PDB file of C-alpha atoms in Angstrom:
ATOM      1  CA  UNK A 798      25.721  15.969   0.913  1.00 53.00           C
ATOM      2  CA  UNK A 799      24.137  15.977   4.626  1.00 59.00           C
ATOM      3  CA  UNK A 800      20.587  17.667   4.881  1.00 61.00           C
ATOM      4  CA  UNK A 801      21.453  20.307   7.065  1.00 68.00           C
ATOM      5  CA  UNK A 802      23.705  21.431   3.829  1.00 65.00           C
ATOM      6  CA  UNK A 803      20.694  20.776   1.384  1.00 60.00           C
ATOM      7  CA  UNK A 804      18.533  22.573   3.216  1.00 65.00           C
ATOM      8  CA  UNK A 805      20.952  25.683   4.009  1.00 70.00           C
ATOM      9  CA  UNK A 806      21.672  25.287  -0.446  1.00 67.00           C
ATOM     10  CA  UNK A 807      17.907  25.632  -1.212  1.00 66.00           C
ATOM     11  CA  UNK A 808      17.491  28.756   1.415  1.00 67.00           C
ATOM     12  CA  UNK A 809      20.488  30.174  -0.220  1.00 71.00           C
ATOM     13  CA  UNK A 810      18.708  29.590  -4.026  1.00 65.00           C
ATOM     14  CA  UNK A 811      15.415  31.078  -2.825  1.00 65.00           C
ATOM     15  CA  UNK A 812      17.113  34.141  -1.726  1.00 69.00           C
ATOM     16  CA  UNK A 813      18.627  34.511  -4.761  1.00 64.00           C
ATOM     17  CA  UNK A 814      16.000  33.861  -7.314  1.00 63.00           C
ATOM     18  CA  UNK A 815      14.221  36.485  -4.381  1.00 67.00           C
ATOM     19  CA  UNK A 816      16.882  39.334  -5.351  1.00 72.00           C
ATOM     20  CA  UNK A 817      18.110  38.791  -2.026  1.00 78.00           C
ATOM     21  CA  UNK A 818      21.913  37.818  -2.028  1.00 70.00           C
ATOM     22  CA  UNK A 819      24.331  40.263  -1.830  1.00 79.00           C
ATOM     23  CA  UNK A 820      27.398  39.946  -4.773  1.00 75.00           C
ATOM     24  CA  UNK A 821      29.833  38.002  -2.757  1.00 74.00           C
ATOM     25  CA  UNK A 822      27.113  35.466  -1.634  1.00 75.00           C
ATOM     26  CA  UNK A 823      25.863  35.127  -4.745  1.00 70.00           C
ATOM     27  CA  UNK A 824      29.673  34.500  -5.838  1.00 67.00           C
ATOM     28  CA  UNK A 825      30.004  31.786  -3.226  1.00 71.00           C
ATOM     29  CA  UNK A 826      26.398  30.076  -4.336  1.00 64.00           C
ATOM     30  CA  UNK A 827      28.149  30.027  -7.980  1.00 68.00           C
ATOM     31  CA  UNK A 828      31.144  28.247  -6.093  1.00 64.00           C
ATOM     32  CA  UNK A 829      28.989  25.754  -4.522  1.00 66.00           C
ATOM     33  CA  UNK A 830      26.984  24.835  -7.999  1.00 62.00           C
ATOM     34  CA  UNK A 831      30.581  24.322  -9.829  1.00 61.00           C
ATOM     35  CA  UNK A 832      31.518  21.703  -6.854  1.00 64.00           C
ATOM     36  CA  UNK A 833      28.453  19.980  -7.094  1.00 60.00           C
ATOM     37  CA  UNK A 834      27.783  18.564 -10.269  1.00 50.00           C
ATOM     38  CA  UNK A 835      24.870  16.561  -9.491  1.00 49.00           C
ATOM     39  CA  UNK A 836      22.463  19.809  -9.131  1.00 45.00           C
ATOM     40  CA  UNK A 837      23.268  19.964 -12.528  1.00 37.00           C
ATOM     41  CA  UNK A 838      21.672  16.621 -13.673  1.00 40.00           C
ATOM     42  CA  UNK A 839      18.510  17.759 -11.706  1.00 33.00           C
ATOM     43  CA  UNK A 840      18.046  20.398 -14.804  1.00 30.00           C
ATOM     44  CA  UNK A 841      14.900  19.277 -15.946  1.00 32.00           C
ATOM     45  CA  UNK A 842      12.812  22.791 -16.225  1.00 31.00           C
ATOM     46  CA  UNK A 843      13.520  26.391 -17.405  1.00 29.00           C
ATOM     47  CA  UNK A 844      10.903  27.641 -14.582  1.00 29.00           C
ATOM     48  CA  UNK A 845      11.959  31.220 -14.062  1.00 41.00           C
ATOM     49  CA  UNK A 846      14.598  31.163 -16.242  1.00 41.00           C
ATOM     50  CA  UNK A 847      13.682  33.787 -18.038  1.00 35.00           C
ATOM     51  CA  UNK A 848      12.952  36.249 -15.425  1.00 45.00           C
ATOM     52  CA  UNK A 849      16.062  34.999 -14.019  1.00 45.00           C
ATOM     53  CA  UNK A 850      17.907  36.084 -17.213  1.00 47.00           C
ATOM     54  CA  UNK A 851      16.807  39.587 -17.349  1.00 49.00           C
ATOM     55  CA  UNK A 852      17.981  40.403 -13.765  1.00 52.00           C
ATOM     56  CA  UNK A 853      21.197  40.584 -15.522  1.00 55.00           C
ATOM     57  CA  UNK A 854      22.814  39.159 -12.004  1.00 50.00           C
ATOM     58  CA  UNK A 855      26.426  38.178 -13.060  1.00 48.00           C
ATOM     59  CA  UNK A 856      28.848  36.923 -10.314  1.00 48.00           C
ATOM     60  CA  UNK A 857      31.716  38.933  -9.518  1.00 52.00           C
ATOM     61  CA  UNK A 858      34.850  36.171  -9.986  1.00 46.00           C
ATOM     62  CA  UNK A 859      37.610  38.659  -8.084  1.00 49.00           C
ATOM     63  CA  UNK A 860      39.699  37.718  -5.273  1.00 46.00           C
ATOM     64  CA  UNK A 861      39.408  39.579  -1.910  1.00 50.00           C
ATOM     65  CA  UNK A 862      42.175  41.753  -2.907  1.00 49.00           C
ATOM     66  CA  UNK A 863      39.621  42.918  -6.207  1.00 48.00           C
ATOM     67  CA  UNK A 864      42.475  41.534  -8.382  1.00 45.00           C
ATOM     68  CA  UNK A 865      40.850  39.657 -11.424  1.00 46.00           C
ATOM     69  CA  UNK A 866      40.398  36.177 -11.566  1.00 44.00           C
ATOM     70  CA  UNK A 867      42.504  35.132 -14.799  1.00 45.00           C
ATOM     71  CA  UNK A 868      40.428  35.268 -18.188  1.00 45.00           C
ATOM     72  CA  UNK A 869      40.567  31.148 -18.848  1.00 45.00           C
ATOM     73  CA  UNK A 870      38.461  30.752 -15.605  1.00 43.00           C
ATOM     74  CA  UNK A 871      36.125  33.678 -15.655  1.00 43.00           C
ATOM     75  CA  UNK A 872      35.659  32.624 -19.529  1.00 44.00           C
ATOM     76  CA  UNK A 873      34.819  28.995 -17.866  1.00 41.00           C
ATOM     77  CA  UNK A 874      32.729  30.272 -14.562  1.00 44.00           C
ATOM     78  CA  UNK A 875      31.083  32.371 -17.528  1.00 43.00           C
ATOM     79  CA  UNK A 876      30.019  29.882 -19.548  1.00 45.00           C
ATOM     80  CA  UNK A 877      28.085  27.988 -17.146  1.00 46.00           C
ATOM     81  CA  UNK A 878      26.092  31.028 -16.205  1.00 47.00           C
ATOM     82  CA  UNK A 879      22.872  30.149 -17.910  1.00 49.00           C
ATOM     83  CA  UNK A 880      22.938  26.704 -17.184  1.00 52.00           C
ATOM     84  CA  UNK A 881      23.342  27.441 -13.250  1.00 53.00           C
ATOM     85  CA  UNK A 882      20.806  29.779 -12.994  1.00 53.00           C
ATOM     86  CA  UNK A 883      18.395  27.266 -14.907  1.00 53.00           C
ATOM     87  CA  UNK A 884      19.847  24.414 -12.291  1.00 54.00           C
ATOM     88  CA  UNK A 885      18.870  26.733  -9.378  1.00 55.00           C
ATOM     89  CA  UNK A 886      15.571  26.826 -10.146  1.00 56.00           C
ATOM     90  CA  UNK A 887      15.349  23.419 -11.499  1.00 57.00           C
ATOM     91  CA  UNK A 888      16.780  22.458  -8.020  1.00 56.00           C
ATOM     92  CA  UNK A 889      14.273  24.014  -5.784  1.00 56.00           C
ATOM     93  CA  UNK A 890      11.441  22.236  -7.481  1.00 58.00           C
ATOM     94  CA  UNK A 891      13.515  18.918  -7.970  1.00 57.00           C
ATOM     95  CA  UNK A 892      14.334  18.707  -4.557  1.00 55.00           C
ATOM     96  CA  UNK A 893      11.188  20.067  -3.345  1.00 56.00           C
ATOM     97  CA  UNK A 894       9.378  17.197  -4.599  1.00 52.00           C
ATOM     98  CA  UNK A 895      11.775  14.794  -3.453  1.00 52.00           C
ATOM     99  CA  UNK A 896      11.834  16.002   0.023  1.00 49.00           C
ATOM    100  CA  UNK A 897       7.797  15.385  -0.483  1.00 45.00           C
ATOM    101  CA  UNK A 898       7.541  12.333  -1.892  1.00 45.00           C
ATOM    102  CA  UNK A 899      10.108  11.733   1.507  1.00 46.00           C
ATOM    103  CA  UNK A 900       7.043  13.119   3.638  1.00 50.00           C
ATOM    104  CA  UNK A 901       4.742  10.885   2.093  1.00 54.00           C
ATOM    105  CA  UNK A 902       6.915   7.774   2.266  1.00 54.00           C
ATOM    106  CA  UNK A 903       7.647   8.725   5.914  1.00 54.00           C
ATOM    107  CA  UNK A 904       3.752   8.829   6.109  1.00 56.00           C
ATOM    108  CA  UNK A 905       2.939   5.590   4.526  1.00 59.00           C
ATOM    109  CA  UNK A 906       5.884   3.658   6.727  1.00 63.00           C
ATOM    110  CA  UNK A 907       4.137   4.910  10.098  1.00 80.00           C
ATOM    111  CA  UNK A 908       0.757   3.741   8.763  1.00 85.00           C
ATOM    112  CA  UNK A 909       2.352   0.279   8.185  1.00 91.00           C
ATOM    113  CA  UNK A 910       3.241  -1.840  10.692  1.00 92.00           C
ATOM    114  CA  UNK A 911       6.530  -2.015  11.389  1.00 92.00           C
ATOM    115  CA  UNK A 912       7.223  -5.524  11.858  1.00 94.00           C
ATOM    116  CA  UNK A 913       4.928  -8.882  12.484  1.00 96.00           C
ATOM    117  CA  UNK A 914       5.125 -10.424  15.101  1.00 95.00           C
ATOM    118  CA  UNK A 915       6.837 -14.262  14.927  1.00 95.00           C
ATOM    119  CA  UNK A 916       3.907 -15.788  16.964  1.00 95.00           C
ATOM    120  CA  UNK A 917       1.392 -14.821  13.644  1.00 96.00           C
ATOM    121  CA  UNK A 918       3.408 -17.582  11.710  1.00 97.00           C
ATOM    122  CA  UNK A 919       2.399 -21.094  11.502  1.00 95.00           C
ATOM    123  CA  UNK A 920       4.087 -24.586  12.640  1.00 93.00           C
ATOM    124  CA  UNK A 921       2.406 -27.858  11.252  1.00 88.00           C
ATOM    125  CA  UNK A 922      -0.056 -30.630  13.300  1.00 77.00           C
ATOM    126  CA  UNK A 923       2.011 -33.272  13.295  1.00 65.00           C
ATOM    127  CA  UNK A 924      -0.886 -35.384  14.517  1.00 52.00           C
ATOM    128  CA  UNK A 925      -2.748 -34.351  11.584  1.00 51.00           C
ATOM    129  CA  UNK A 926      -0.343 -36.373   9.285  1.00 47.00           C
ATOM    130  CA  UNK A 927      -1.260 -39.669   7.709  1.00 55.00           C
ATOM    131  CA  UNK A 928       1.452 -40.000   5.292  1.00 59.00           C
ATOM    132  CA  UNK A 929       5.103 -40.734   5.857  1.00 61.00           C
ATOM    133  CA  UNK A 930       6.170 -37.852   3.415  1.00 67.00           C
ATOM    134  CA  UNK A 931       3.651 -35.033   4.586  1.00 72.00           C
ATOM    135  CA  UNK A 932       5.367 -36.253   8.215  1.00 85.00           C
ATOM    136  CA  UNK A 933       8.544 -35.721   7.171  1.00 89.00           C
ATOM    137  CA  UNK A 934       7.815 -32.281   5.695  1.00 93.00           C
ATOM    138  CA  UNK A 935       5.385 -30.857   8.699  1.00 93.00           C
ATOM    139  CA  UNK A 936       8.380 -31.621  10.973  1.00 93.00           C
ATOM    140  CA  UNK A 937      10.650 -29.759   8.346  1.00 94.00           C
ATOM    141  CA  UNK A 938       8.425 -26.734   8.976  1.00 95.00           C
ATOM    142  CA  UNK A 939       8.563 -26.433  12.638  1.00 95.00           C
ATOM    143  CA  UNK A 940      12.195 -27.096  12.272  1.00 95.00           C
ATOM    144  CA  UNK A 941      12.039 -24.445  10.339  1.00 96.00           C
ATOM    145  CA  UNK A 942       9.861 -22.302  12.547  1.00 95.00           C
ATOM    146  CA  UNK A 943      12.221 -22.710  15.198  1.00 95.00           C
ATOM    147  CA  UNK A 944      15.067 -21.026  13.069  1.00 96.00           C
ATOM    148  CA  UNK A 945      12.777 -18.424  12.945  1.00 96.00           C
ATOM    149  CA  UNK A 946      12.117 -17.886  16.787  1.00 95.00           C
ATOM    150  CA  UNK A 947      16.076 -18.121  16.958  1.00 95.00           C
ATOM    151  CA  UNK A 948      16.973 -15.351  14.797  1.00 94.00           C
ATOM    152  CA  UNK A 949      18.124 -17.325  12.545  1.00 95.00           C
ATOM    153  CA  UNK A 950      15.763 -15.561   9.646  1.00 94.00           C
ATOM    154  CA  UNK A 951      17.952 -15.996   6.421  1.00 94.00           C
ATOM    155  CA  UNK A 952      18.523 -19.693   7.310  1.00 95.00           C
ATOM    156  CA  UNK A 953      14.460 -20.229   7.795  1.00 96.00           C
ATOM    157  CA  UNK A 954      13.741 -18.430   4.678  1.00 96.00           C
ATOM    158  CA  UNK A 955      16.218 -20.839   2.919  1.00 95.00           C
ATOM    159  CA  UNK A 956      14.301 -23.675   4.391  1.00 96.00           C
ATOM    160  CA  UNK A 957      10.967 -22.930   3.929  1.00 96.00           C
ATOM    161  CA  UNK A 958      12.118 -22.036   0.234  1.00 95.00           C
ATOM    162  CA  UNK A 959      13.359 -25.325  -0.063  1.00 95.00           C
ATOM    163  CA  UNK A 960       9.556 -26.778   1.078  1.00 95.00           C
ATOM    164  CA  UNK A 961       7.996 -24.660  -1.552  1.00 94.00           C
ATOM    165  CA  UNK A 962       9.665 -27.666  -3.862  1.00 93.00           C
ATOM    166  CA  UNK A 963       8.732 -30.734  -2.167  1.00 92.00           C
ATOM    167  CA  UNK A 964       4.944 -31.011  -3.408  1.00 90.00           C
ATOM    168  CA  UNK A 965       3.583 -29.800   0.360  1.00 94.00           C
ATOM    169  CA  UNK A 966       0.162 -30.612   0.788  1.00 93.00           C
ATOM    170  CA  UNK A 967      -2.496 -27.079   0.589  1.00 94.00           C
ATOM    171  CA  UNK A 968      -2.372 -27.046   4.411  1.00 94.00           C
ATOM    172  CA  UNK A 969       1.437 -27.153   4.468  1.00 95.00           C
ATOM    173  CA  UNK A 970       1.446 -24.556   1.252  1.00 96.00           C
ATOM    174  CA  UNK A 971      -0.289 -22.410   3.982  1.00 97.00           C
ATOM    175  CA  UNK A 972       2.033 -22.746   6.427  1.00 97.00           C
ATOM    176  CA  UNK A 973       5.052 -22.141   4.453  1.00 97.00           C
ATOM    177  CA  UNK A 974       3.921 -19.129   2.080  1.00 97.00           C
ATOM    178  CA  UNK A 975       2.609 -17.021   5.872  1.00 97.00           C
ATOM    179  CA  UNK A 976       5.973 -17.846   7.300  1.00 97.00           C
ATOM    180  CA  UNK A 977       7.862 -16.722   3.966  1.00 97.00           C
ATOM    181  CA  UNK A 978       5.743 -13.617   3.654  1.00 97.00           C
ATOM    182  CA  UNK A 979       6.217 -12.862   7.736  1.00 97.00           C
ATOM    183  CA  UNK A 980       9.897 -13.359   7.038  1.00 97.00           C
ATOM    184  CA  UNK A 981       9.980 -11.478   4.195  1.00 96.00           C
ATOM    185  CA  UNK A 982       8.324  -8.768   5.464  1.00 96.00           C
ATOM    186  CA  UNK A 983      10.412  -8.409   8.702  1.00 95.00           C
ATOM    187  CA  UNK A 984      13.558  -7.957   6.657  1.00 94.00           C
ATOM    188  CA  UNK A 985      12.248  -4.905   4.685  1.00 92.00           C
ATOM    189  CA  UNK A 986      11.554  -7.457   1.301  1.00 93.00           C
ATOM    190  CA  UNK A 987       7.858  -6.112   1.222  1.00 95.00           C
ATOM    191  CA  UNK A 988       7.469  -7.016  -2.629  1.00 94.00           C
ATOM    192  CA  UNK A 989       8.591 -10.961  -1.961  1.00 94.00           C
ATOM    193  CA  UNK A 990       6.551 -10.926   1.167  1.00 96.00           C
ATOM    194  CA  UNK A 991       3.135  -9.698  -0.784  1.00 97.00           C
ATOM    195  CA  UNK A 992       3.570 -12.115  -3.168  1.00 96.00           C
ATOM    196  CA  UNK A 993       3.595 -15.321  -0.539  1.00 97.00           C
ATOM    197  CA  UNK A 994       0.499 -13.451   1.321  1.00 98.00           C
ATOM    198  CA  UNK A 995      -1.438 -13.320  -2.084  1.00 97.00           C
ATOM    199  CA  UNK A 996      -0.577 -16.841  -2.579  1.00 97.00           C
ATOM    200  CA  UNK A 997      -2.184 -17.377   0.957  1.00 97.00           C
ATOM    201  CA  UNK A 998      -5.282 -15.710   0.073  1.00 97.00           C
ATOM    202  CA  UNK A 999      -5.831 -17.871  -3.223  1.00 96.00           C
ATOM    203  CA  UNK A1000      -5.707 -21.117  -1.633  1.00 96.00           C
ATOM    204  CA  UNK A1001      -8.702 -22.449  -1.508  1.00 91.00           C
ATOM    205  CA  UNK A1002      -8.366 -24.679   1.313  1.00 91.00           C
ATOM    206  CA  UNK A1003      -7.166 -21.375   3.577  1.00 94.00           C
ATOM    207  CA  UNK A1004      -9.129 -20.776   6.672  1.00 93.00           C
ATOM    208  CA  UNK A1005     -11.090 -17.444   6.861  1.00 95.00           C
ATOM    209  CA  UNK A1006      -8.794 -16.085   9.639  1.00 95.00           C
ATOM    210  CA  UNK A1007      -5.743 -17.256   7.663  1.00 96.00           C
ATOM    211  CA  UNK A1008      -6.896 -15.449   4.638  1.00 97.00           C
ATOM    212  CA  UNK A1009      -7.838 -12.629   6.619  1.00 97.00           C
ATOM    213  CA  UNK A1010      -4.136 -11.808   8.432  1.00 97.00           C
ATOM    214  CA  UNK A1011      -2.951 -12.233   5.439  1.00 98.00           C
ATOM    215  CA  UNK A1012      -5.013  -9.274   3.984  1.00 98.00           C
ATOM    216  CA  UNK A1013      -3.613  -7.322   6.709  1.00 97.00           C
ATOM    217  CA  UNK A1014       0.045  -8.288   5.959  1.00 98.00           C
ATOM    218  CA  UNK A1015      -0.331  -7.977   1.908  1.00 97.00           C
ATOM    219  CA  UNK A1016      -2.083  -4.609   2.627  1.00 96.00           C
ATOM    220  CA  UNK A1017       0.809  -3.536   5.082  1.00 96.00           C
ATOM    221  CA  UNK A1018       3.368  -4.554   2.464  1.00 96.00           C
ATOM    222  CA  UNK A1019       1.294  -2.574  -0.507  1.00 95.00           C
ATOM    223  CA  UNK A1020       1.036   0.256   1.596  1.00 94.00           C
ATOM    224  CA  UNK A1021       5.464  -0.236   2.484  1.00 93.00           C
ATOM    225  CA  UNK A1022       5.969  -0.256  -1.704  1.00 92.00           C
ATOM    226  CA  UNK A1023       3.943   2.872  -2.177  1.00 90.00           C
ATOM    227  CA  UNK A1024       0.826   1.216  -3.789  1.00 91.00           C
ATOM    228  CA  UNK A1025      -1.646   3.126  -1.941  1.00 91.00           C
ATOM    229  CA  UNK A1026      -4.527   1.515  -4.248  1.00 92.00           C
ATOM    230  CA  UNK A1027      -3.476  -1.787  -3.698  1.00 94.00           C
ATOM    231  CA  UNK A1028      -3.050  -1.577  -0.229  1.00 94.00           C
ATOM    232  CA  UNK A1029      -6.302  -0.121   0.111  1.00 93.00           C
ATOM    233  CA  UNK A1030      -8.435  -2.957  -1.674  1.00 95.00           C
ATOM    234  CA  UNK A1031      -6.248  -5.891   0.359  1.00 96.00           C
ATOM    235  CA  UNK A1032      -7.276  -3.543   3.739  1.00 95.00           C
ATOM    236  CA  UNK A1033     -11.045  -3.224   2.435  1.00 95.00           C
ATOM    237  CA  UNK A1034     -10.834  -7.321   2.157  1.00 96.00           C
ATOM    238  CA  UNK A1035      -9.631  -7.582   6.072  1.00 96.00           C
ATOM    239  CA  UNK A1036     -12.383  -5.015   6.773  1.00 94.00           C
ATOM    240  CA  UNK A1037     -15.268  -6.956   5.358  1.00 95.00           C
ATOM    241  CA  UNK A1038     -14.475 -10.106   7.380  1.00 95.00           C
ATOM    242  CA  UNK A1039     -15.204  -8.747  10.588  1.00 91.00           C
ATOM    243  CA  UNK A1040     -12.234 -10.142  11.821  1.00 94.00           C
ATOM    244  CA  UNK A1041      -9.517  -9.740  14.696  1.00 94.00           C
ATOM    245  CA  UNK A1042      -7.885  -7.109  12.576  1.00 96.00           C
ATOM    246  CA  UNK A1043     -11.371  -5.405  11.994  1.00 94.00           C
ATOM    247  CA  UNK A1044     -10.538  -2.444  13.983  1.00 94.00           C
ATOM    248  CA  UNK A1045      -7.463  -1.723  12.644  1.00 93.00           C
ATOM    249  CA  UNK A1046      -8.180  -2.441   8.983  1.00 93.00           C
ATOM    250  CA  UNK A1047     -11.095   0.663   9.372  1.00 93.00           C
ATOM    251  CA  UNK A1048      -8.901   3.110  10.595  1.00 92.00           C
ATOM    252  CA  UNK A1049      -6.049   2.293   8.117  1.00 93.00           C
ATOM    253  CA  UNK A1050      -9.030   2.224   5.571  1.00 91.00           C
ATOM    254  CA  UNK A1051      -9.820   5.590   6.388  1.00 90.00           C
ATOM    255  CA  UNK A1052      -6.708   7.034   6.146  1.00 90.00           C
ATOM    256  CA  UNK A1053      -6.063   5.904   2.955  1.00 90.00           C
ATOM    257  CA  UNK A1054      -9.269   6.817   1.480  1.00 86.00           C
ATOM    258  CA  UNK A1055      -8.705   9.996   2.062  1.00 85.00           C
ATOM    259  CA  UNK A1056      -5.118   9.967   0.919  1.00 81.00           C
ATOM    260  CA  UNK A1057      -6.659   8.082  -2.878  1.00 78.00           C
ATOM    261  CA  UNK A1058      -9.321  11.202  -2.463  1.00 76.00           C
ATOM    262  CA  UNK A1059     -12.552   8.839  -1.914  1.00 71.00           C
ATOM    263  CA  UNK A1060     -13.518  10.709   0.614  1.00 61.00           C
ATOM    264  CA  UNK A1061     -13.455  14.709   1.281  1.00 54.00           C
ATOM    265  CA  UNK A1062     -11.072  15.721   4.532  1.00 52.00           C
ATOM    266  CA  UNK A1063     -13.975  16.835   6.309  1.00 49.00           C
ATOM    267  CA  UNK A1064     -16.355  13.989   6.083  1.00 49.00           C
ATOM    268  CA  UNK A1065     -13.269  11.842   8.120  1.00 47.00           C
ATOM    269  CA  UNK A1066     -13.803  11.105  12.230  1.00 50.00           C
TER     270      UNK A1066
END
């Protein structure tokens, strides 16, 4: 069902628990909860019900001609009568919510960044190699990071998955869980992408402004999945290394403190 339909439906419902429909709309409202099944399976309270009830409001089932519907299918409209009335207002708050928790979603998404940028990932010093393995592999990830700059995402992923099983050394382990988790991330798979920019973080080896972007990332992703409290402590992180992302990270911060409540709507600049 489009929106534009969802939202006429609700208008029409909130007229009618209003006293506000006339008999034949009310008839065609009854017509529209028969063909739609799935506003049934949204019954999950009685709100109004009752008050509902005693308004006595029975549909009319005649034809234009005010001939009567036969008996089996007024017996059958009947019988969903109290049922329908409890969907109706089931439906307004059901729906209601969802198109809020839509709102906030919508919200979180344009807090997030939408996308990271391909230079933030990392290729290897090949100079930096001593051994003829760790050679091999740094080559593997610039390889690999040219995929990337290609377009050629699902093929890099693939690769860089691959590394994750050939005993890279902690700088390469850098290297390939940013990439995965920038990958990730551009492809909408925020949950797989947090987990490779946690890994990043935990390394010990890390440098600070590696650790650092990816705070910002794993907050971004958090704050993508809906964990506002999770995003908020990876964003506080990026915010007390008085990084690049500094700036950002305080007015993301802010936001979301007051979204968790922390701090009172007026105290925020």
């Amino acid at each position: 069902m489009t929106d534009q339909k969802t939202i006429r439906i609700l208008q029409t419902i909130e007229k009618y628990i209003n006293g506000e429909l006339s008999q034949p709309e009310i008839d065609d409202l009854w017509v529209e909860f028969l063909q739609n099944p799935e506003y049934y399976r949204l019954f999950e309270t009685e709100l109004h019900l009752k008050s509902l009830i005693k308004e006595g409001v029975k549909p009319n089932f005649t034809h234009d001609d005010d001939s009567e519907v036969n008996e089996p299918a007024v017996s059958y409209l009947y019988s969903y009568k109290i049922w329908a009335i409890a969907a109706a207002a089931a439906l307004l708050i059901t729906i209601g919510l969802q198109f809020f928790a839509m709102d906030e979603q919508q919200t979180r998404q344009q807090w997030a960044i939408t996308s990271i940028d391909k230079t933030e990932m990392l290729g290897a010093d090949l100079y930096r190699s001593d051994e003829h393995d760790a050679a091999i592999l740094d080559i593997a990830i610039n390889e690999a990071l040219a995929l990337a700059y290609d377009d050629e995402t699902i093929l890099a992923i693939e690769r860089f998955r691959e590394m994750q099983t050939l005993s890279p050394t902690q700088q390469q382990r850098i290297r390939i869980e940013m990439n995965l988790g920038i990958l990730l991330y551009n492809i909408t798979a925020y949950e797989s992408a947090a987990v490779h920019f946690q890994s990043v973080t935990e390394i010990e080896e890390a440098d600070d402004n590696f650790i650092e972007k990816s705070y910002w990332f794993l907050g971004n992703a958090y704050l993508n999945m809906g964990n506002m409290t999770n995003a908020r402590e990876a964003v506080f992180e990026v915010y007390t290394m008085n990084g690049r992302f500094q700036d950002p990270a305080l007015t993301l911060l802010k936001k979301l403190d007051l979204q968790l409540g922390n701090i009172p709507p007026d105290e925020v600049q």
